[in-house]
Each structure stands twice: as structure tokens, then as C-alpha cells.
Coordinates of C-alpha atoms and ligand atoms in Angstrom, one line a residue:
M1 CA 2.9 10.7 -37.7
K2 CA 2.7 13.9 -39.6
D3 CA 0.0 15.1 -37.2
E4 CA 1.9 14.2 -34.2
E5 CA 5.0 15.9 -35.3
K6 CA 3.0 19.0 -35.9
D7 CA 1.5 18.8 -32.4
Q8 CA 4.9 18.5 -30.9
R9 CA 6.1 21.6 -32.5
V10 CA 3.2 23.5 -30.9
R11 CA 3.9 24.2 -27.3
P12 CA 1.0 22.9 -25.3
G13 CA -0.4 25.4 -22.8
W14 CA -0.6 24.7 -19.1
P15 CA -4.2 23.3 -19.1
R16 CA -3.1 20.5 -21.4
L17 CA 0.1 20.0 -19.5
A18 CA -1.9 19.7 -16.3
L19 CA -4.3 17.2 -17.9
G20 CA -1.2 15.3 -19.2
A21 CA 0.1 15.2 -15.6
L22 CA -3.2 14.0 -14.5
S23 CA -3.1 11.3 -17.2
G24 CA 0.3 10.3 -15.8
V25 CA -1.1 9.8 -12.3
L26 CA -4.1 7.9 -13.7
A27 CA -1.7 5.7 -15.7
G28 CA 0.4 5.1 -12.5
F29 CA -2.7 4.3 -10.6
A30 CA -3.9 1.9 -13.3
S31 CA -0.5 0.2 -13.3
L32 CA -0.5 -0.4 -9.6
A33 CA -4.1 -1.5 -9.6
V34 CA -3.5 -4.1 -12.4
A35 CA -0.2 -5.2 -10.6
E36 CA -2.1 -5.6 -7.3
L37 CA -4.7 -7.8 -9.0
L38 CA -2.0 -9.9 -10.7
A39 CA 0.1 -10.1 -7.5
A40 CA -2.9 -11.7 -5.8
A41 CA -2.6 -14.5 -8.5
V42 CA 1.2 -14.8 -8.3
R43 CA 2.0 -13.9 -4.7
P44 CA 1.5 -10.7 -2.7
Q45 CA 5.2 -10.2 -2.4
S46 CA 5.5 -9.8 -6.2
S47 CA 3.6 -6.5 -6.2
P48 CA 6.0 -3.8 -7.4
V49 CA 5.6 -1.5 -4.3
I50 CA 6.3 -4.4 -2.0
A51 CA 9.2 -5.6 -4.2
V52 CA 10.8 -2.2 -4.5
G53 CA 10.1 -1.5 -0.8
G54 CA 11.8 -4.8 0.1
A55 CA 14.8 -4.0 -2.1
S56 CA 15.1 -0.5 -0.5
I57 CA 15.0 -2.0 3.0
D58 CA 17.9 -4.3 2.0
A59 CA 19.8 -1.4 0.4
T60 CA 19.2 1.1 3.3
P61 CA 22.4 1.9 5.1
A62 CA 22.4 0.8 8.7
P63 CA 22.4 4.4 10.2
V64 CA 19.3 5.3 8.1
K65 CA 17.5 2.1 9.1
D66 CA 18.4 2.8 12.7
W67 CA 17.1 6.4 12.3
A68 CA 13.9 5.1 10.7
I69 CA 13.3 2.6 13.5
R70 CA 13.9 5.3 16.1
H71 CA 11.5 7.8 14.5
F72 CA 8.8 5.6 13.1
G73 CA 9.2 2.5 15.2
T74 CA 7.0 -0.3 13.9
D75 CA 5.4 2.1 11.5
D76 CA 8.7 2.3 9.5
K77 CA 7.2 0.0 6.9
L78 CA 4.1 2.1 6.4
V79 CA 6.3 5.2 6.1
L80 CA 8.5 3.5 3.5
Q81 CA 5.5 2.5 1.4
C82 CA 4.0 5.9 1.5
G83 CA 7.3 7.3 0.5
I84 CA 7.5 5.1 -2.5
L85 CA 4.0 6.0 -3.5
A86 CA 4.8 9.7 -3.1
V87 CA 7.9 9.4 -5.3
L88 CA 5.9 7.5 -7.9
A89 CA 3.2 10.1 -7.9
V90 CA 5.7 12.9 -8.6
L91 CA 7.4 10.9 -11.4
A92 CA 4.0 10.1 -12.8
L93 CA 3.0 13.7 -12.9
A94 CA 6.2 14.6 -14.8
L95 CA 5.9 11.7 -17.2
G96 CA 2.3 12.6 -18.0
A97 CA 3.2 16.2 -18.7
L98 CA 6.1 15.0 -20.9
A99 CA 3.8 12.7 -22.8
V100 CA 1.7 15.7 -24.0
R101 CA 4.6 16.6 -26.2
F102 CA 6.3 13.2 -26.5
R103 CA 3.6 10.7 -26.4
R104 CA 5.7 7.6 -27.0
V105 CA 8.5 8.8 -24.6
G106 CA 5.9 9.1 -21.9
A107 CA 4.5 5.7 -22.5
A108 CA 8.0 4.2 -22.6
G109 CA 8.7 5.9 -19.3
V110 CA 5.9 4.0 -17.7
L111 CA 7.2 0.8 -19.1
L112 CA 10.6 1.6 -17.6
F113 CA 9.0 1.6 -14.2
G114 CA 7.6 -1.8 -15.0
V115 CA 11.1 -3.0 -15.7
V116 CA 12.4 -1.6 -12.4
G117 CA 9.5 -3.3 -10.5
A118 CA 10.1 -6.5 -12.3
A119 CA 13.8 -6.5 -11.6
A120 CA 13.2 -5.8 -7.9
A121 CA 10.6 -8.6 -7.8
V122 CA 12.6 -11.4 -9.4
S123 CA 15.8 -10.4 -7.5
R124 CA 14.1 -10.7 -4.1
P125 CA 15.8 -13.4 -2.1
D126 CA 12.5 -15.3 -1.7
S127 CA 11.6 -15.1 -5.4
T128 CA 11.6 -18.5 -7.0
S129 CA 10.0 -17.8 -10.3
F130 CA 10.0 -15.2 -13.1
A131 CA 6.2 -15.1 -12.6
D132 CA 7.1 -12.5 -9.9
A133 CA 7.9 -10.1 -12.8
L134 CA 4.4 -10.4 -14.3
P135 CA 2.5 -7.9 -12.0
S136 CA 5.1 -5.2 -12.7
V137 CA 5.4 -5.8 -16.4
L138 CA 1.7 -6.2 -17.2
G139 CA 0.7 -3.4 -14.8
A140 CA 3.2 -1.1 -16.6
L141 CA 1.9 -2.2 -20.0
A142 CA -1.6 -1.3 -19.0
G143 CA -0.4 2.0 -17.6
A144 CA 1.6 2.8 -20.7
L145 CA -1.3 2.0 -23.1
L146 CA -3.6 4.1 -20.9
L147 CA -1.2 7.1 -20.9
Y148 CA -0.8 6.8 -24.7
G149 CA -4.5 6.7 -25.2
L150 CA -5.4 9.5 -22.7
V151 CA -2.7 11.9 -24.1
G152 CA -4.0 11.1 -27.6
H153 CA -7.2 13.0 -26.6
L154 CA -5.1 16.0 -25.6
T155 CA -3.0 16.2 -28.7
T156 CA -5.7 16.2 -31.4
G157 CA -9.4 15.9 -31.7
K158 CA -9.3 14.0 -35.0
R159 CA -7.0 11.1 -34.7
T160 CA -8.8 8.2 -33.3
P161 CA -12.4 7.2 -34.1
A162 CA -13.4 7.8 -30.5
S163 CA -11.9 11.3 -30.3
A164 CA -13.3 12.0 -33.8
A165 CA -16.7 11.3 -32.3
G166 CA -15.9 13.5 -29.4
A167 CA -14.9 16.3 -31.8
V168 CA -18.2 15.9 -33.7
V169 CA -20.2 16.1 -30.5
K170 CA -18.3 19.2 -29.6
Q171 CA -19.0 20.9 -32.8
A172 CA -22.7 19.9 -32.6
G173 CA -22.9 21.0 -29.0
E174 CA -21.2 24.4 -29.7
S175 CA -21.2 25.0 -26.0
Q176 CA -17.5 25.8 -25.9
P177 CA -15.5 25.3 -29.0
A178 CA -12.2 23.8 -28.0
S179 CA -10.4 26.1 -30.4
S180 CA -11.5 29.2 -28.5
E181 CA -10.1 28.0 -25.2
F182 CA -7.0 26.3 -26.6
P183 CA -6.2 28.1 -29.7
E184 CA -2.9 26.4 -30.4
C185 CA -4.7 23.3 -31.6
G186 CA -7.8 21.2 -31.2
W187 CA -8.2 18.6 -28.5
D188 CA -10.9 16.2 -27.6
R189 CA -12.1 17.3 -24.3
R190 CA -15.2 15.1 -24.1
G191 CA -13.2 12.0 -25.1
F192 CA -10.6 12.8 -22.6
V193 CA -13.0 13.3 -19.7
L194 CA -14.8 10.1 -20.6
A195 CA -11.6 8.0 -21.0
A196 CA -10.0 9.5 -17.8
A197 CA -13.1 9.0 -15.7
S198 CA -13.6 5.4 -16.9
A199 CA -9.9 4.6 -16.4
A200 CA -10.1 5.9 -12.9
A201 CA -13.2 3.9 -12.1
V202 CA -11.9 0.7 -13.6
S203 CA -8.6 1.1 -11.9
A204 CA -10.2 1.7 -8.5
A205 CA -12.4 -1.4 -9.0
V206 CA -9.5 -3.6 -10.1
G207 CA -7.2 -2.2 -7.3
A208 CA -9.9 -2.8 -4.7
V209 CA -10.4 -6.4 -5.9
G210 CA -6.7 -7.0 -5.9
R211 CA -6.3 -5.5 -2.4
S212 CA -8.9 -7.6 -0.9
L213 CA -7.6 -10.8 -2.6
N214 CA -4.1 -10.0 -1.3
A215 CA -5.5 -9.3 2.2
S216 CA -7.2 -12.7 2.3
H217 CA -4.2 -14.5 0.9
G218 CA -2.8 -17.4 3.0
Q219 CA -6.0 -19.1 3.9
D220 CA -4.2 -22.5 3.9
A221 CA -1.7 -21.1 6.4
I222 CA -4.4 -19.6 8.6
A223 CA -6.3 -22.9 8.6
S224 CA -3.1 -24.9 9.4
R225 CA -2.4 -22.6 12.3
Q226 CA -6.0 -23.0 13.6
K227 CA -5.6 -26.8 13.6
V228 CA -2.4 -26.8 15.7
V229 CA -2.8 -28.3 19.1
L230 CA 0.2 -27.7 21.2
P231 CA 0.9 -30.9 23.3
S232 CA 1.9 -30.4 26.9
P233 CA 5.6 -30.1 27.1
G234 CA 7.7 -33.0 28.4
S235 CA 9.9 -30.4 30.2
P236 CA 7.5 -27.7 31.4
A237 CA 8.6 -24.3 32.7
G238 CA 8.0 -23.9 36.4
P239 CA 5.1 -21.7 37.3
V240 CA 6.0 -18.1 37.2
S241 CA 6.4 -17.0 40.8
K242 CA 3.8 -14.6 41.9
R243 CA 6.7 -12.6 43.2
A244 CA 8.2 -12.2 39.7
G245 CA 5.6 -9.5 39.0
F246 CA 5.0 -6.4 41.1
H247 CA 1.6 -4.7 41.0
I248 CA 2.9 -1.3 40.1
Q249 CA 1.1 1.0 37.7
G250 CA 3.1 1.5 34.5
I251 CA 5.6 -1.3 35.0
S252 CA 6.1 -3.8 32.1
P253 CA 4.2 -7.0 33.0
F254 CA 6.5 -9.9 33.6
V255 CA 5.0 -11.8 30.6
T256 CA 4.5 -9.7 27.5
P257 CA 1.2 -10.5 25.9
N258 CA 1.6 -11.6 22.3
G259 CA -0.4 -8.6 21.0
D260 CA 2.0 -6.2 22.8
F261 CA 5.2 -8.1 21.9
Y262 CA 7.5 -5.9 19.8
R263 CA 8.0 -6.8 16.2
V264 CA 11.2 -6.2 14.2
D265 CA 11.8 -7.7 10.8
T266 CA 12.3 -6.7 7.2
A267 CA 9.1 -8.3 5.9
L268 CA 6.7 -5.9 4.2
V269 CA 4.3 -8.7 3.7
V270 CA 4.2 -11.0 6.8
P271 CA 4.9 -14.5 5.4
K272 CA 1.9 -16.9 5.8
V273 CA 3.4 -20.3 5.8
D274 CA 1.2 -23.4 5.6
A275 CA 2.4 -25.6 8.4
T276 CA 1.3 -28.8 6.7
A277 CA 3.5 -28.1 3.7
W278 CA 6.4 -26.6 5.8
R279 CA 9.7 -28.5 6.0
L280 CA 12.9 -27.7 7.9
R281 CA 16.2 -28.8 6.3
I282 CA 19.3 -29.3 8.4
H283 CA 22.5 -29.7 6.5
G284 CA 26.1 -28.4 5.9
K285 CA 29.6 -28.8 7.3
G286 CA 30.0 -31.6 9.7
V287 CA 26.3 -32.7 9.5
R288 CA 26.7 -36.4 9.4
H289 CA 23.0 -37.1 9.0
P290 CA 21.3 -34.3 7.2
G291 CA 17.7 -34.1 8.1
V292 CA 14.3 -32.9 6.8
Y293 CA 11.6 -32.3 9.4
S294 CA 7.9 -31.6 9.1
F295 CA 5.9 -29.5 11.5
D296 CA 4.4 -32.7 12.9
D297 CA 7.8 -34.3 13.3
L298 CA 8.7 -31.4 15.6
L299 CA 5.4 -31.3 17.4
H300 CA 5.7 -35.0 18.3
R301 CA 9.2 -34.7 19.8
E302 CA 9.7 -34.0 23.4
L303 CA 9.0 -30.3 23.9
I304 CA 10.5 -27.9 26.3
E305 CA 8.8 -24.9 27.7
R306 CA 10.8 -21.9 28.8
D307 CA 10.4 -18.3 29.7
I308 CA 12.9 -16.3 27.6
T309 CA 13.3 -12.6 27.2
L310 CA 14.0 -11.5 23.7
T311 CA 15.9 -8.2 22.9
C312 CA 16.5 -6.4 19.6
V313 CA 20.0 -5.0 18.9
S314 CA 18.2 -1.9 17.6
N315 CA 16.8 -1.1 21.0
E316 CA 18.1 2.2 22.2
V317 CA 18.9 2.6 25.9
G318 CA 15.4 2.8 27.5
G319 CA 13.8 1.6 24.3
P320 CA 10.8 -0.6 23.7
Y321 CA 12.2 -3.5 21.7
V322 CA 12.4 -6.1 24.5
G323 CA 9.8 -8.6 25.5
N324 CA 9.4 -11.7 27.6
A325 CA 7.3 -14.7 26.6
R326 CA 6.8 -18.4 27.5
W327 CA 8.0 -20.4 24.5
I328 CA 7.3 -24.0 23.7
G329 CA 9.6 -25.8 21.3
V330 CA 12.2 -28.4 20.5
R331 CA 15.7 -28.2 22.0
L332 CA 17.9 -27.2 19.2
A333 CA 21.0 -28.9 20.6
D334 CA 19.2 -32.3 20.6
L335 CA 18.1 -31.9 17.0
L336 CA 21.7 -30.9 16.0
A337 CA 23.2 -33.8 17.9
E338 CA 20.8 -36.1 16.2
C339 CA 22.1 -34.8 12.9
G340 CA 25.6 -35.6 14.0
V341 CA 26.6 -32.0 14.6
K342 CA 29.4 -31.4 17.2
P343 CA 30.2 -28.0 18.6
P344 CA 33.7 -26.6 17.8
S345 CA 34.9 -27.4 21.4
R346 CA 34.3 -31.1 20.7
G347 CA 35.9 -31.0 17.3
G348 CA 33.0 -30.0 15.1
P349 CA 34.1 -28.2 11.9
A350 CA 31.3 -25.7 11.8
D351 CA 31.3 -22.7 14.2
Q352 CA 28.4 -20.8 12.6
L353 CA 24.8 -21.9 12.2
V354 CA 23.0 -20.0 9.5
S355 CA 19.2 -20.1 9.7
R356 CA 17.2 -19.1 6.6
S357 CA 13.6 -18.0 6.6
V358 CA 11.0 -18.4 3.9
D359 CA 11.5 -14.7 3.1
G360 CA 15.2 -15.0 2.5
M361 CA 16.4 -13.6 5.8
T362 CA 19.7 -15.2 7.0
I363 CA 20.8 -15.1 10.6
G364 CA 24.1 -16.5 11.9
S365 CA 24.6 -17.9 15.4
P366 CA 27.6 -19.4 17.1
V367 CA 27.2 -23.2 17.2
E368 CA 29.1 -23.3 20.5
D369 CA 26.5 -21.1 22.2
L370 CA 23.6 -23.2 20.8
M371 CA 25.1 -26.4 22.2
D372 CA 26.5 -25.2 25.5
G373 CA 23.6 -26.3 27.6
R374 CA 21.4 -23.3 27.3
D375 CA 17.8 -23.7 26.2
A376 CA 18.2 -22.7 22.5
M377 CA 15.1 -23.9 20.8
L378 CA 13.0 -24.1 17.7
A379 CA 9.9 -22.5 19.1
L380 CA 6.5 -23.6 18.0
G381 CA 4.4 -21.9 20.6
M382 CA 4.4 -18.5 22.3
N383 CA 2.5 -17.8 25.5
G384 CA 0.2 -20.8 25.1
E385 CA -0.7 -20.5 21.4
P386 CA 1.0 -21.4 18.2
L387 CA 3.4 -18.7 17.1
P388 CA 1.5 -15.7 15.7
F389 CA 2.3 -15.1 12.1
D390 CA 4.0 -11.9 13.0
H391 CA 6.3 -13.8 15.3
G392 CA 7.4 -16.5 12.9
F393 CA 4.6 -19.2 12.5
P394 CA 5.1 -22.1 12.2
V395 CA 8.6 -22.2 13.7
R396 CA 11.3 -19.8 14.8
M397 CA 14.5 -19.9 16.7
I398 CA 14.9 -18.5 20.2
V399 CA 18.2 -18.4 22.0
P400 CA 18.6 -17.1 25.5
G401 CA 21.3 -14.5 25.7
L402 CA 21.7 -13.5 22.1
Y403 CA 20.2 -10.5 20.3
G404 CA 17.4 -11.4 17.9
F405 CA 19.4 -10.6 14.8
V406 CA 22.0 -13.3 15.6
S407 CA 19.5 -15.9 16.8
A408 CA 15.8 -15.5 16.5
C409 CA 15.1 -16.4 12.9
K410 CA 11.3 -16.3 12.2
W411 CA 9.6 -18.4 9.5
I412 CA 12.7 -20.5 9.5
E413 CA 13.0 -23.2 6.9
D414 CA 16.7 -24.1 6.5
I415 CA 19.6 -24.6 8.9
E416 CA 23.0 -24.7 7.5
L417 CA 26.2 -25.5 9.4
T418 CA 29.1 -23.4 8.2
T419 CA 31.9 -21.2 9.4
F420 CA 32.1 -17.5 10.3
D421 CA 35.0 -17.2 7.9
S422 CA 33.1 -18.5 4.9
Y423 CA 29.7 -16.8 5.2
D424 CA 28.3 -13.5 6.3
P425 CA 24.5 -13.4 7.0
Y426 CA 22.1 -10.5 6.2
W427 CA 22.9 -8.1 9.0
V428 CA 26.6 -8.8 9.0
K429 CA 26.7 -7.8 5.4
R430 CA 25.2 -4.5 6.5
G431 CA 27.7 -3.6 9.1
W432 CA 26.4 -5.3 12.2
A433 CA 28.5 -7.6 14.4
R434 CA 29.0 -11.3 13.7
K435 CA 28.5 -12.2 17.4
A436 CA 26.3 -10.3 19.7
P437 CA 25.6 -11.4 23.3
I438 CA 22.9 -9.3 24.9
K439 CA 24.3 -6.4 27.0
T440 CA 23.3 -5.9 30.6
E441 CA 20.6 -3.2 30.6
S442 CA 17.9 -1.7 32.7
R443 CA 15.0 0.6 32.0
I444 CA 12.8 2.9 34.0
D445 CA 9.2 2.2 33.0
T446 CA 7.6 4.5 35.5
P447 CA 7.5 7.5 36.0
K448 CA 7.5 8.3 32.4
P449 CA 9.9 11.0 31.0
F450 CA 8.7 14.5 31.8
A451 CA 6.0 13.2 34.1
R452 CA 4.8 15.6 36.8
P453 CA 4.2 13.5 39.9
Q454 CA 2.9 15.0 43.2
A455 CA 5.5 15.4 46.0
G456 CA 5.4 12.4 48.4
T457 CA 6.0 8.7 47.8
V458 CA 6.6 8.0 44.1
M459 CA 7.3 4.5 42.9
I460 CA 10.2 4.3 40.5
A461 CA 10.0 0.9 38.7
G462 CA 11.1 -0.9 35.6
V463 CA 12.8 -4.0 34.3
A464 CA 16.4 -5.1 33.9
W465 CA 17.8 -7.9 31.8
A466 CA 21.1 -9.7 31.2
Q467 CA 19.8 -12.9 29.6
H468 CA 21.6 -16.1 30.5
R469 CA 23.7 -14.3 33.0
G470 CA 20.9 -13.1 35.2
I471 CA 20.3 -9.9 37.1
D472 CA 21.8 -9.7 40.6
K473 CA 21.2 -6.1 41.6
V474 CA 19.5 -2.9 40.4
E475 CA 20.4 0.5 41.7
V476 CA 18.7 3.9 41.3
R477 CA 20.2 7.3 41.6
I478 CA 18.3 10.6 42.2
D479 CA 20.1 13.5 40.6
D480 CA 23.7 13.2 41.7
G481 CA 22.8 11.4 44.9
P482 CA 24.1 8.0 46.1
W483 CA 23.1 4.8 44.3
Q484 CA 20.2 3.2 46.2
E485 CA 19.5 -0.5 45.9
A486 CA 16.1 -1.2 44.4
H487 CA 13.8 -4.1 45.4
L488 CA 14.1 -7.0 42.9
A489 CA 11.1 -9.1 42.0
A490 CA 11.8 -12.9 42.3
E491 CA 14.0 -14.3 39.6
D492 CA 12.1 -16.5 37.2
T493 CA 15.2 -17.8 35.4
R494 CA 18.5 -16.1 34.4
D495 CA 17.1 -16.1 30.9
T496 CA 14.4 -13.6 31.8
W497 CA 14.2 -10.0 32.7
R498 CA 13.6 -9.0 36.3
Q499 CA 11.3 -6.3 37.5
W500 CA 12.6 -3.8 40.1
S501 CA 11.1 -1.0 42.1
L502 CA 12.1 1.7 44.6
P503 CA 9.8 4.0 46.5
W504 CA 11.1 7.5 46.5
Q505 CA 10.2 10.4 48.7
A506 CA 9.8 12.9 45.9
Y507 CA 10.3 16.5 46.7
K508 CA 9.4 19.6 44.6
G509 CA 11.5 20.5 41.6
G510 CA 13.1 18.9 38.6
H511 CA 14.9 15.6 39.1
T512 CA 16.8 13.1 37.0
L513 CA 16.3 9.5 37.8
T514 CA 19.0 7.0 36.6
V515 CA 19.1 3.3 36.8
R516 CA 21.9 0.7 36.4
A517 CA 22.0 -3.1 36.8
T518 CA 24.6 -5.6 37.9
D519 CA 24.5 -9.1 36.3
R520 CA 25.3 -12.3 38.1
T521 CA 28.9 -12.3 36.8
G522 CA 29.3 -9.2 38.9
A523 CA 29.6 -6.9 35.9
V524 CA 28.0 -3.5 36.4
Q525 CA 26.0 -2.0 33.5
T526 CA 28.4 0.4 31.8
D527 CA 27.6 4.1 31.7
K528 CA 29.6 4.3 28.4
R529 CA 27.1 5.3 25.8
T530 CA 27.3 3.4 22.5
R531 CA 25.1 3.4 19.4
T532 CA 23.0 0.3 18.6
I533 CA 25.2 -0.6 15.7
P534 CA 27.3 -2.8 15.6
D535 CA 26.4 -4.9 18.6
G536 CA 23.8 -3.1 20.8
A537 CA 23.4 0.2 22.6
S538 CA 24.9 0.6 26.1
G539 CA 24.7 3.3 28.7
W540 CA 22.4 4.2 31.6
H541 CA 18.7 5.0 31.3
S542 CA 17.7 8.3 32.8
V543 CA 14.3 9.9 33.1
V544 CA 13.7 13.6 33.9
V545 CA 10.6 14.4 36.0
T546 CA 9.2 17.5 37.6
V547 CA 7.7 17.0 41.1
E548 CA 4.9 19.3 41.9
Ligands
LIG1 N1 12.8 -13.9 9.0 C1 13.2 -13.0 9.9 N2 13.5 -13.3 11.1 C2 13.9 -12.4 12.0 C3 14.1 -11.0 11.6 C4 13.8 -10.7 10.2 O1 13.9 -9.5 9.8 N3 13.3 -11.7 9.4 N4 14.5 -10.1 12.5 C5 15.2 -10.5 13.7 C6 15.3 -9.5 14.7 S1 16.4 -8.2 14.3 C7 14.7 -9.6 15.9 S2 15.1 -8.5 17.1 C8 13.7 -10.6 16.2 C9 12.4 -10.0 16.6 O2 11.4 -11.0 16.8 P1 9.9 -10.5 17.1 O3 9.5 -9.7 15.9 O4 9.1 -11.8 17.2 O5 9.9 -9.7 18.3 O6 13.5 -11.5 15.0 C10 14.6 -11.8 14.3 N5 14.2 -12.7 13.3
LIG2 MO1 16.6 -7.1 16.2

């Protein structure tokens, strides 16, 4: 104690502050490595970076989230995690430097991060046990001890047996007496280097093992997915007409392959659900026969197969968050009717259906829409295979005509009938609309913005969608010219998008191409620009090109 007090009175020079900062980073690294390893034992989502990341996603104001999606797209999660690591690194540097003078304060600071991580982990909506706190707490403990130990080598050469040994070696070696380089007091250089190097090596090894264990987590889920054999649907979709897809370079294919299908969700770790253990509960207001269904229960019911285009409310005009797939699943209205649910129009007390996912997402949909005859379904298959994990395996909801955030719950495990008045789901709490039918939209896929096509015939082509109303007409305008009707590909169903194209005699110069669609209710896509929040962007998509 006396020694330490004396050390603290001496201002450490910058080399020791720098080594202290390095110790801070090593301590942070060790904490995360230990946490990673423990998270593999508890569950990957309990790792502090994932937990804090998840909490930050939930706390991110809608405009910031929107901005992040716009700028980083599907990489937004990677950017977030790198950001958290960068902040941690800066704080670790500072704590380490602080620890050179105030050793215990530095170590306590590391523990404080453990508390923050633990609090985030146990308060995640999908956390079911205090075990989720362990990776953060024990990781921070390891980091705090390491920082305390490392800094000990910097503050005196004579305090611990290990550093005493180092001091002896130093004196025997005589190569560079510590006192000549750091005259303010002695420090145990050799002990520090050894301890720091071994801490770094052990942390790297522990972290690597933790990483690979986490990466291979969910083997049961993977095996359960491989075993799924999708029966042929009792109510198949018609064959997609050859005329539903044009052969035009650059146009979105009519069916979006699973690997290209956009992904939007809040999950930093994609849930891997074991289908054999999965259950779906249906309960709540007006559910006369609450039910619990297994994956096999659903698989052995009559299945419907439908082509449905899914759109994200965060999609900007002209944006990429729209895709079309062939889904296989159970008609939701039948399942609800079986549970005794009635839509409000037939006297049912519940007007909102809240679906909950295994990762705690809540999504609210109007019961009336789900039971009005449209093909709302609990999907088990996507384009001929079981749902990919990214897209909600084992089961998700798909509802024609509603944006994903009010309908398309992935990794669903619970359906509760309730009212809009009594419950606000996740996105509504964050400023998005309670109800959000998909807006009539159209997009120019080709030519791309700022393309430089040759003068002559240029194909302008793209897709238009107004799910559950259907697309009736698409028009294209060159600069301020008249609207020209585009050719429409055959309509698959009114729940899918439609390709369109227009050959254009392009002439030299800069041109603005604009598209608009008319849906089957006769409504023309509005030119009024709105933001994505609260219920979807509107406006016309334009592309500027230079014809050479
Ligand atoms: N569990 C869960 N389901 C979710 C979401 C989510 O964040 N978590 N996002 C929703 C949103 S906003 C959209 S647009 C669709 C996207 O589905 P996809 O990723 O399969 O394209 O999923 C919906 N279902
Ligand atoms: Mo979305």
C-alpha cells in the first residue's frame, strides 16, 4: 500500500502511460476472448458485443436506423459491431493509462464494462436466464485481473515475486538498467513484456476457440433443417408463365433466388432453431381453442404454395428491399379458424395479431386482413427448399399486401390475438405505423443510374408492385416528354410484382427516365415524395443517363 501510494505520487512518463494503455487494450481483448468462449457454452447471443449491439439496435432512433440501412445496407450490422469495438478500444486505452496511476480504479473500470455487458445480455427480450450474464461478468473479471497484474509490472519492479525475479534478471543483465531510462522509479520491463506477450497469446487462442465454437453452434438446427422434406402442396401455385419474365439484361428476375433475396432484421446472430424442438403457440383474446403446434403438425396439414412479393417498409424509392419468392406453407386463416378466432367483421374481439419470434421480435398485423381471403400463410418453404435460416427457419409469416414489418415475422414461435389499443409491437414503439399496406411502386432496373448507353435502341425495364391489388399499367417518361405505356410481362398473380419494359430510341445527351405504375384499383402511383417512416416511401423513381 505504501509503495503504491508513493508510485501514485510520481507522475509516470509517457512510455509507461503508453504501456498502460497497451495493457488496457490487452485486458479488453482478454475480456472479449473469455466472453466469446463462455458465450459458446451459454449461447452466442450472450456475448457482450452481441448483447450491447442488440440493445443499441433497439435503442437506435428510427431516422438513424434508416440512415444506417441506406448507407450500409445489409452491412449495417457489421458496421455496428466494428463501431462498438472501436469505442471499446478507445475506452480500454484510456482505462489502461489511468491504471498506471490508479491501479484499482483501472481494474474496477474494466469490471464496470462487464456490468454493462451483463445488463444488456440479461435484458435482451430473448434472454431466459441469468446465465446470459456470465460471459460479460467472467470476461470482465479476467480482464480486470490482467490489467491489475500487467500494470503492477509498470509501477514497481519489486512488488510481486514474478516482477522481483524480473528485476533481478535486469540487474544481472545490466544491458539497460531501468532506472536510467525511467528515472522516476523502477519498473519490471522483462516481467511486463513476458506477461503482456503471454496474455496476448492466450487471449488470441481462447478467442479463436470461442469464435469457432460460436460459428459452429446450432448443429441440431442445421441437422433438423437438412431432414425436412417438403411435401407436395395440396394447393399448388400455377406454373409461372414464361411470359412473366422478360429476357432483358439487368432486369430483376421474376423469381428472386434465395441467395439474392434481401434480408432485413434486427438479429446480430441469426437464430438457429431446431425444428424438432420448435413449437408454435396460438392464444389470446377470442381464441376459443388455444393451440400448440409442432413443425410436423404444420408439415402434415394441407399446404398451399403461392408466389408472393415481399417488400420492406425501409425500401427507398428505387431501393433494393423487395423480392419475389414461391412460398409453401399453411393457410393462416384456416389455423386461426380452427382455434376459434373470428375476424372483427364477424364479431371477433381481437383486431390485432401479434407474432413473436424466438429472438423477441414482435410484429402486429390486422386480423381482418389475415382472414379476408388472401393467402396469408405460415411459410415453411421458400423457392423449393425449407426456409433458409436467414429468412426465418423453421416457420415465418408471409402476408400478401402488407410490408414485412407488419406481417412477415421470421423465426415465429408465438401468435397472440389482441387489440391495437392494448398493445404496440416493436416497430410501432419506435415510431412506425400500426397498419401499413404496401404502396404502389415501380423501379427502373436498367439502365442503371449514370449509365452511358450508345445512341440507338435502349431497353428501359424494371419491376412494379402493388401486392394484392395488382399492377394494371406502367408508364415511362423521357425527360419532360409524354408518358408512354410500357409493355407488361404476364401477370402471375396480383400478389406478385410485374416486370415491364419499353424500347427507347435514345439520342445523344443527358436524359432523365421516370417510371410510374397504376394498380388495379385504378390508383396511379403518387409523385408525392415521402420518407420511409412511418408507413413506406412514395414517389416516382428516376434514373439519369448520358447517351453517347
Ligand atoms: N424475427 C424477425 N422477423 C422479422 C424482422 C425482424 O427484424 N425480426 N424484420 C421484418 C422486416 S422489417 C421485413 S421487411 C422482413 C424481411 O424478411 P427477409 O429478411 O426474409 O427478406 O422480415 C420481417 N420479419
Ligand atoms: Mo422491413
